Amino acid sequence: MKRLVPVLERTLAEAGVTLDEIDGVAVTAGPGLIGSLLCGVEFAKGLVVATGKPLIGVHHLEGHLAAAFLEDPAPEVPFVALLVSGGHTSLIQVDELGGPYHHLGATRDDAAGEAFDKTAKLLGLGYPGGARIDALAKDGRADRYEFPVLMAGKQNLDFSFSGLKTAAARIIASGALEGQDLADFCAGFQTTVVENLLKKAFAAVRQTGIPRLVLAGGVAANSQLRARALERGRREGVQVFLPSRVNCTDNAAMIARAGYPRLMRGESSGLDLVARAHWPLFEAHPAP
Ligand code: KG4
Ligand code: ZN
């Protein structure tokens, strides 16, 4: 609550606009940690009461999907989205920004970002674990440590990272990792995650017959995931769209971008908008 007003003031100053010039207020209404969601939603309500602007409640994951639309060129619809964050790992068919969204696959246990974060914590690397492992992996050899093949033999579009987490914990427990060992470990771990994500994402592209793949969510900032996705896309005739790295991890621009088409359609949420810790993306919109 202390930070919201200064952040808003700084944002308006940096953008060179006043509140009067804003057409509407988009706010993340869920899903996520209820404390921060409540602060944001109630603050946004205060803003619309004070300014008379419309309020648009946005789904956090729709925000991540919208991040690719901040780039030029924006993706054409329909597309397949690989949404990989700290809380979600999903393959989604997007027919239109704003829905309908079709579920293609998801993780059965940990999210990809969670696997990065938990492993980084065991290594004592701090948060965000994905970015730390990404940086260390650059100097590493991926074939030095043995990591399991994820969901071996399974032809579906689901993910599982619990086996990898266990394998990583076992290697870490067998002796302190430093210097080149640490770099090699990170490279092997990251390669396992990246290749598994892309295997399923490109399988989803083949299955749907839609030759467009959008990466989204914090893990989409991963340099190896980005490079390999582009490489495979070129080889397999699939157009790959990457939001810039700052727009992959949580940010407000993507929420504004998701709110924009809703605003243009004349949607607004009303002051009874509630923050929701749980809110399936595939549930009907508009926001509650
Ligand atoms: O989308 P996000 O900012 O927040 C959620 O909605 O969860 O994603 C955060 C996740 C964290 O798990 C973090 O470790 C991961 O994104 N992440 C990365 C990288 N940067 C952030 N994972 C892999 N490589 C990165 N460079
Ligand atoms: Zn997020």
Coordinates of N, CA, C and O in Angstrom, one line a residue, residues 60-186:
H60 N -4.5 -12.8 -14.6 CA -3.1 -12.7 -14.7 C -2.5 -13.4 -15.9 O -1.5 -12.9 -16.5
L61 N -3.0 -14.6 -16.2 CA -2.4 -15.3 -17.3 C -2.8 -14.7 -18.7 O -2.0 -14.8 -19.6
E62 N -3.9 -14.1 -18.7 CA -4.3 -13.4 -20.0 C -3.3 -12.2 -20.2 O -2.9 -11.9 -21.3
G63 N -2.9 -11.7 -19.1 CA -1.8 -10.6 -19.1 C -0.5 -11.2 -19.7 O 0.0 -10.6 -20.6
H64 N -0.1 -12.4 -19.3 CA 1.1 -13.0 -19.8 C 0.9 -13.2 -21.3 O 1.9 -13.0 -22.1
L65 N -0.3 -13.7 -21.7 CA -0.5 -14.0 -23.1 C -0.4 -12.7 -24.0 O 0.0 -12.7 -25.1
A66 N -0.9 -11.6 -23.3 CA -0.9 -10.3 -24.0 C 0.5 -9.7 -24.2 O 0.7 -8.8 -25.0
A67 N 1.5 -10.2 -23.4 CA 2.8 -9.6 -23.5 C 3.4 -9.6 -24.9 O 4.0 -8.7 -25.4
A68 N 3.1 -10.7 -25.7 CA 3.6 -10.8 -27.1 C 3.0 -9.7 -27.9 O 3.6 -9.4 -29.0
F69 N 1.8 -9.2 -27.6 CA 1.2 -8.1 -28.4 C 1.8 -6.7 -28.1 O 1.4 -5.8 -28.7
L70 N 2.7 -6.7 -27.2 CA 3.5 -5.4 -27.0 C 4.6 -5.3 -28.0 O 5.2 -4.2 -28.1
E71 N 4.8 -6.4 -28.7 CA 6.0 -6.4 -29.7 C 5.5 -6.1 -31.1 O 4.3 -6.3 -31.4
D72 N 6.4 -5.8 -32.0 CA 6.1 -5.6 -33.4 C 7.0 -6.5 -34.2 O 8.2 -6.4 -34.1
P73 N 6.5 -7.5 -34.9 CA 5.1 -7.8 -35.2 C 4.4 -8.5 -34.0 O 5.1 -9.3 -33.3
A74 N 3.2 -8.2 -33.8 CA 2.4 -9.0 -32.8 C 2.0 -10.3 -33.5 O 1.9 -10.4 -34.7
P75 N 1.7 -11.3 -32.7 CA 1.3 -12.6 -33.3 C 0.0 -12.5 -34.0 O -0.9 -11.8 -33.5
E76 N -0.2 -13.3 -35.0 CA -1.5 -13.4 -35.7 C -2.2 -14.5 -34.9 O -1.6 -15.5 -34.4
V77 N -3.5 -14.4 -34.8 CA -4.3 -15.5 -34.2 C -4.9 -16.4 -35.3 O -5.1 -15.9 -36.4
P78 N -5.1 -17.7 -34.9 CA -4.9 -18.4 -33.7 C -3.4 -18.7 -33.5 O -2.6 -18.8 -34.5
F79 N -3.0 -18.9 -32.3 CA -1.6 -19.4 -32.0 C -1.6 -20.4 -30.8 O -2.6 -20.4 -30.1
V80 N -0.5 -21.1 -30.7 CA -0.3 -21.9 -29.5 C 0.6 -21.2 -28.6 O 1.6 -20.6 -29.0
A81 N 0.2 -21.1 -27.3 CA 1.1 -20.4 -26.3 C 1.7 -21.4 -25.3 O 1.0 -22.3 -24.8
L82 N 3.0 -21.3 -25.1 CA 3.6 -22.0 -24.0 C 3.7 -21.0 -22.9 O 4.5 -20.0 -23.0
L83 N 2.9 -21.2 -21.8 CA 2.9 -20.2 -20.7 C 3.6 -20.8 -19.6 O 3.2 -21.8 -18.9
V84 N 4.8 -20.3 -19.3 CA 5.7 -20.9 -18.3 C 6.1 -19.8 -17.2 O 6.8 -18.9 -17.5
S85 N 5.5 -19.9 -16.0 CA 5.8 -18.9 -15.0 C 6.1 -19.7 -13.7 O 6.3 -20.9 -13.7
G86 N 6.2 -18.9 -12.6 CA 6.5 -19.5 -11.3 C 5.3 -20.4 -10.8 O 5.5 -21.3 -10.0
G87 N 4.1 -20.1 -11.3 CA 2.9 -20.8 -10.8 C 2.3 -21.7 -11.8 O 1.4 -22.5 -11.5
H88 N 2.6 -21.5 -13.1 CA 1.9 -22.2 -14.2 C 2.8 -22.7 -15.3 O 3.9 -22.1 -15.6
T89 N 2.5 -23.9 -15.8 CA 3.2 -24.4 -17.0 C 2.1 -25.0 -17.9 O 1.5 -26.1 -17.5
S90 N 1.7 -24.3 -18.9 CA 0.5 -24.7 -19.7 C 0.8 -24.5 -21.2 O 1.5 -23.6 -21.6
L91 N 0.1 -25.4 -22.0 CA 0.0 -25.1 -23.4 C -1.4 -24.8 -23.7 O -2.4 -25.5 -23.3
I92 N -1.6 -23.7 -24.4 CA -3.0 -23.1 -24.6 C -3.1 -22.7 -26.0 O -2.2 -22.1 -26.7
Q93 N -4.3 -23.1 -26.6 CA -4.6 -22.6 -28.0 C -5.4 -21.3 -27.8 O -6.4 -21.3 -27.2
V94 N -4.8 -20.2 -28.4 CA -5.5 -18.9 -28.3 C -6.1 -18.6 -29.6 O -5.4 -18.4 -30.6
D95 N -7.4 -18.5 -29.6 CA -8.1 -18.1 -30.9 C -8.3 -16.6 -31.0 O -8.4 -16.1 -32.1
E96 N -8.2 -15.9 -29.9 CA -8.3 -14.5 -29.9 C -7.8 -14.0 -28.5 O -8.0 -14.7 -27.5
L97 N -7.1 -12.8 -28.5 CA -6.7 -12.3 -27.2 C -8.0 -11.9 -26.5 O -8.8 -11.1 -27.0
G98 N -8.3 -12.5 -25.3 CA -9.6 -12.3 -24.6 C -10.4 -13.6 -24.6 O -11.5 -13.6 -24.0
G99 N -9.9 -14.6 -25.3 CA -10.6 -15.8 -25.4 C -11.4 -16.0 -26.7 O -11.6 -15.1 -27.4
P100 N -11.9 -17.2 -27.0 CA -11.7 -18.4 -26.2 C -10.3 -19.0 -26.1 O -9.6 -18.9 -27.1
Y101 N -10.0 -19.6 -25.0 CA -8.7 -20.3 -24.8 C -9.0 -21.8 -24.7 O -9.9 -22.2 -24.0
H102 N -8.2 -22.6 -25.3 CA -8.4 -24.0 -25.3 C -7.2 -24.7 -24.6 O -6.1 -24.4 -25.0
H103 N -7.5 -25.4 -23.5 CA -6.5 -26.1 -22.8 C -5.9 -27.3 -23.6 O -6.6 -28.1 -24.1
L104 N -4.6 -27.3 -23.8 CA -3.9 -28.4 -24.6 C -3.1 -29.3 -23.6 O -3.0 -30.5 -23.9
G105 N -2.5 -28.7 -22.6 CA -1.7 -29.5 -21.7 C -1.3 -28.6 -20.5 O -1.3 -27.4 -20.6
A106 N -0.8 -29.3 -19.4 CA -0.4 -28.5 -18.3 C 0.5 -29.4 -17.4 O 0.6 -30.6 -17.6
T107 N 1.2 -28.8 -16.4 CA 2.0 -29.6 -15.5 C 1.1 -30.4 -14.6 O 0.1 -29.9 -14.2
R108 N 1.6 -31.6 -14.3 CA 0.9 -32.4 -13.3 C 1.4 -32.2 -11.9 O 0.8 -32.7 -10.9
D109 N 2.5 -31.5 -11.8 CA 3.0 -31.3 -10.4 C 3.6 -29.8 -10.4 O 2.8 -28.9 -10.4
D110 N 4.9 -29.7 -10.3 CA 5.5 -28.3 -10.2 C 5.4 -27.6 -11.5 O 5.4 -28.1 -12.6
A111 N 5.4 -26.2 -11.4 CA 5.5 -25.4 -12.6 C 7.0 -25.3 -12.9 O 7.9 -25.6 -12.1
A112 N 7.3 -25.0 -14.2 CA 8.7 -24.9 -14.6 C 9.5 -23.9 -13.8 O 10.6 -24.2 -13.3
G113 N 8.9 -22.8 -13.5 CA 9.6 -21.7 -12.7 C 9.8 -22.2 -11.3 O 10.9 -21.9 -10.7
E114 N 8.9 -22.9 -10.8 CA 9.0 -23.5 -9.4 C 10.2 -24.5 -9.4 O 10.9 -24.5 -8.4
A115 N 10.3 -25.3 -10.4 CA 11.4 -26.2 -10.4 C 12.8 -25.5 -10.4 O 13.7 -25.8 -9.7
F116 N 12.8 -24.4 -11.2 CA 14.0 -23.5 -11.2 C 14.3 -23.0 -9.8 O 15.4 -23.0 -9.3
D117 N 13.2 -22.4 -9.2 CA 13.3 -21.7 -8.0 C 13.7 -22.7 -6.8 O 14.6 -22.3 -6.0
K118 N 13.1 -23.8 -6.8 CA 13.4 -24.8 -5.7 C 14.8 -25.3 -5.8 O 15.5 -25.5 -4.8
T119 N 15.2 -25.6 -7.0 CA 16.6 -26.1 -7.2 C 17.6 -25.0 -6.9 O 18.6 -25.3 -6.3
A120 N 17.3 -23.8 -7.3 CA 18.2 -22.7 -7.0 C 18.3 -22.5 -5.5 O 19.4 -22.2 -5.0
K121 N 17.2 -22.7 -4.8 CA 17.2 -22.5 -3.4 C 18.1 -23.6 -2.7 O 18.9 -23.3 -1.8
L122 N 18.0 -24.8 -3.2 CA 18.9 -25.9 -2.7 C 20.4 -25.6 -3.0 O 21.3 -26.0 -2.2
L123 N 20.6 -24.9 -4.1 CA 22.0 -24.5 -4.4 C 22.4 -23.2 -3.7 O 23.6 -22.8 -3.8
G124 N 21.5 -22.6 -2.9 CA 21.8 -21.4 -2.2 C 22.0 -20.2 -3.1 O 22.7 -19.2 -2.8
L125 N 21.2 -20.2 -4.2 CA 21.4 -19.1 -5.2 C 20.5 -17.9 -5.1 O 20.7 -16.9 -5.7
G126 N 19.5 -18.0 -4.2 CA 18.5 -16.9 -4.1 C 17.5 -16.8 -5.2 O 17.4 -17.7 -6.1
Y127 N 16.7 -15.8 -5.1 CA 15.5 -15.6 -6.0 C 15.7 -14.4 -6.9 O 16.3 -13.4 -6.5
P128 N 15.2 -14.4 -8.2 CA 14.6 -15.5 -8.9 C 15.5 -16.6 -9.3 O 16.5 -16.3 -10.1
G129 N 15.2 -17.8 -9.0 CA 16.2 -18.9 -9.2 C 16.4 -19.1 -10.7 O 17.5 -19.4 -11.1
G130 N 15.4 -18.9 -11.6 CA 15.5 -19.2 -13.0 C 16.6 -18.3 -13.6 O 17.5 -18.7 -14.3
A131 N 16.6 -17.0 -13.2 CA 17.6 -16.1 -13.8 C 19.0 -16.4 -13.3 O 19.9 -16.3 -14.1
R132 N 19.1 -16.8 -12.1 CA 20.5 -17.2 -11.5 C 21.0 -18.4 -12.3 O 22.2 -18.5 -12.7
I133 N 20.2 -19.4 -12.4 CA 20.6 -20.7 -13.1 C 20.9 -20.4 -14.6 O 21.9 -20.8 -15.1
D134 N 20.1 -19.5 -15.2 CA 20.3 -19.1 -16.6 C 21.7 -18.5 -16.7 O 22.5 -18.9 -17.6
A135 N 22.1 -17.6 -15.8 CA 23.4 -16.9 -15.9 C 24.5 -17.9 -15.7 O 25.5 -17.9 -16.5
L136 N 24.4 -18.8 -14.7 CA 25.5 -19.8 -14.4 C 25.6 -20.8 -15.5 O 26.7 -21.2 -15.8
A137 N 24.5 -21.2 -16.2 CA 24.5 -22.2 -17.2 C 25.3 -21.8 -18.4 O 25.8 -22.7 -19.2
K138 N 25.5 -20.5 -18.6 CA 26.2 -20.0 -19.8 C 27.6 -20.6 -19.9 O 28.1 -20.8 -21.0
D139 N 28.3 -20.8 -18.8 CA 29.6 -21.4 -18.8 C 29.7 -22.9 -18.5 O 30.8 -23.4 -18.3
G140 N 28.5 -23.5 -18.6 CA 28.5 -24.9 -18.3 C 28.4 -25.9 -19.4 O 28.0 -25.5 -20.5
R141 N 28.7 -27.2 -19.1 CA 28.6 -28.3 -20.1 C 27.3 -29.1 -19.7 O 27.3 -29.7 -18.6
A142 N 26.4 -29.2 -20.6 CA 25.1 -29.8 -20.2 C 25.2 -31.3 -20.0 O 24.3 -31.9 -19.3
D143 N 26.2 -32.0 -20.6 CA 26.3 -33.4 -20.5 C 27.1 -34.0 -19.3 O 27.4 -35.2 -19.2
R144 N 27.5 -33.1 -18.4 CA 28.4 -33.5 -17.3 C 27.6 -34.3 -16.3 O 28.1 -35.4 -15.8
Y145 N 26.5 -33.9 -15.9 CA 25.6 -34.6 -14.9 C 24.5 -35.3 -15.6 O 24.0 -34.7 -16.6
E146 N 24.0 -36.4 -15.0 CA 22.9 -37.1 -15.7 C 21.6 -36.7 -15.1 O 21.4 -36.8 -13.9
F147 N 20.7 -36.2 -15.9 CA 19.4 -35.8 -15.5 C 18.4 -36.7 -16.2 O 18.6 -37.2 -17.3
P148 N 17.2 -37.0 -15.6 CA 16.2 -37.9 -16.2 C 15.6 -37.3 -17.4 O 15.4 -36.1 -17.6
V149 N 15.1 -38.2 -18.4 CA 14.3 -37.7 -19.5 C 12.9 -37.6 -18.9 O 12.4 -38.5 -18.2
L150 N 12.3 -36.4 -19.1 CA 11.0 -36.1 -18.4 C 9.8 -36.7 -19.2 O 9.8 -36.6 -20.4
M151 N 8.9 -37.4 -18.5 CA 7.7 -38.0 -19.1 C 8.1 -38.9 -20.2 O 7.5 -38.8 -21.3
A152 N 9.1 -39.7 -20.0 CA 9.6 -40.5 -21.1 C 8.5 -41.4 -21.6 O 7.8 -42.0 -20.8
G153 N 8.4 -41.5 -23.0 CA 7.4 -42.4 -23.5 C 6.0 -41.9 -23.6 O 5.1 -42.5 -24.2
K154 N 5.8 -40.8 -22.9 CA 4.4 -40.3 -22.9 C 4.2 -39.3 -24.1 O 5.0 -38.5 -24.3
Q155 N 3.1 -39.6 -24.8 CA 2.8 -38.8 -26.0 C 1.9 -37.6 -25.8 O 1.6 -36.9 -26.7
N156 N 1.5 -37.4 -24.5 CA 0.5 -36.3 -24.3 C 1.2 -35.0 -24.2 O 2.4 -34.9 -24.4
L157 N 0.4 -33.9 -24.0 CA 1.0 -32.6 -23.9 C 1.1 -32.1 -22.5 O 1.2 -30.9 -22.2
D158 N 1.2 -33.0 -21.5 CA 1.4 -32.6 -20.1 C 2.8 -32.6 -19.7 O 3.7 -33.2 -20.4
F159 N 3.1 -31.9 -18.6 CA 4.5 -31.8 -18.1 C 4.6 -32.4 -16.7 O 3.6 -32.5 -16.0
S160 N 5.8 -32.8 -16.3 CA 6.0 -33.2 -14.9 C 7.5 -32.8 -14.6 O 8.4 -33.2 -15.4
F161 N 7.7 -32.1 -13.5 CA 9.0 -31.7 -13.1 C 9.5 -32.3 -11.8 O 10.5 -32.0 -11.3
S162 N 8.6 -33.1 -11.2 CA 8.9 -33.6 -9.8 C 10.1 -34.6 -9.9 O 11.0 -34.6 -9.0
G163 N 10.2 -35.4 -10.9 CA 11.3 -36.3 -11.1 C 12.7 -35.6 -11.2 O 13.7 -36.0 -10.7
L164 N 12.6 -34.5 -12.0 CA 13.8 -33.7 -12.2 C 14.3 -33.1 -10.9 O 15.4 -33.0 -10.6
K165 N 13.3 -32.6 -10.1 CA 13.6 -31.9 -8.9 C 14.3 -32.9 -7.9 O 15.3 -32.6 -7.3
T166 N 13.8 -34.2 -7.9 CA 14.4 -35.2 -7.0 C 15.8 -35.5 -7.5 O 16.7 -35.6 -6.7
A167 N 15.9 -35.7 -8.8 CA 17.3 -36.0 -9.3 C 18.3 -34.9 -9.0 O 19.4 -35.1 -8.6
A168 N 17.8 -33.6 -9.1 CA 18.6 -32.5 -8.9 C 19.0 -32.4 -7.4 O 20.2 -32.2 -7.0
A169 N 18.0 -32.7 -6.5 CA 18.3 -32.7 -5.1 C 19.3 -33.8 -4.7 O 20.2 -33.6 -3.9
R170 N 19.3 -34.9 -5.4 CA 20.2 -36.0 -5.1 C 21.6 -35.6 -5.5 O 22.6 -35.8 -4.8
I171 N 21.8 -35.0 -6.6 CA 23.1 -34.5 -7.1 C 23.7 -33.5 -6.1 O 24.8 -33.6 -5.7
I172 N 22.8 -32.6 -5.7 CA 23.2 -31.5 -4.8 C 23.6 -32.1 -3.4 O 24.6 -31.6 -2.8
A173 N 22.9 -33.1 -3.0 CA 23.2 -33.7 -1.7 C 24.5 -34.5 -1.7 O 25.1 -34.7 -0.6
S174 N 25.0 -34.9 -2.9 CA 26.2 -35.7 -2.9 C 27.5 -34.9 -2.8 O 28.5 -35.5 -2.9
G175 N 27.4 -33.6 -2.7 CA 28.6 -32.8 -2.5 C 28.4 -31.4 -2.9 O 27.6 -31.1 -3.9
A176 N 29.0 -30.4 -2.2 CA 28.8 -29.0 -2.5 C 29.3 -28.7 -4.0 O 30.3 -29.2 -4.4
L177 N 28.4 -28.0 -4.7 CA 28.7 -27.6 -6.1 C 29.3 -26.2 -6.2 O 28.6 -25.3 -5.8
E178 N 30.4 -26.1 -6.8 CA 31.0 -24.8 -6.9 C 31.7 -24.6 -8.3 O 32.0 -25.6 -8.9
G179 N 32.0 -23.4 -8.6 CA 32.8 -23.2 -9.9 C 32.3 -23.9 -11.1 O 31.1 -23.8 -11.4
Q180 N 33.1 -24.6 -11.8 CA 32.7 -25.3 -13.0 C 31.7 -26.4 -12.8 O 30.8 -26.5 -13.6
D181 N 31.8 -27.0 -11.6 CA 30.7 -28.1 -11.3 C 29.4 -27.4 -11.2 O 28.4 -28.0 -11.7
L182 N 29.3 -26.3 -10.6 CA 28.0 -25.6 -10.4 C 27.5 -25.2 -11.8 O 26.3 -25.3 -12.1
A183 N 28.4 -24.6 -12.6 CA 28.0 -24.2 -14.0 C 27.5 -25.4 -14.8 O 26.5 -25.3 -15.5
D184 N 28.2 -26.5 -14.7 CA 27.8 -27.7 -15.5 C 26.5 -28.3 -15.0 O 25.6 -28.7 -15.8
F185 N 26.3 -28.2 -13.7 CA 25.0 -28.7 -13.1 C 23.9 -27.8 -13.7 O 22.8 -28.3 -14.1
C186 N 24.1 -26.5 -13.6 CA 23.0 -25.5 -14.1 C 22.7 -25.8 -15.6 O 21.6 -25.7 -16.0

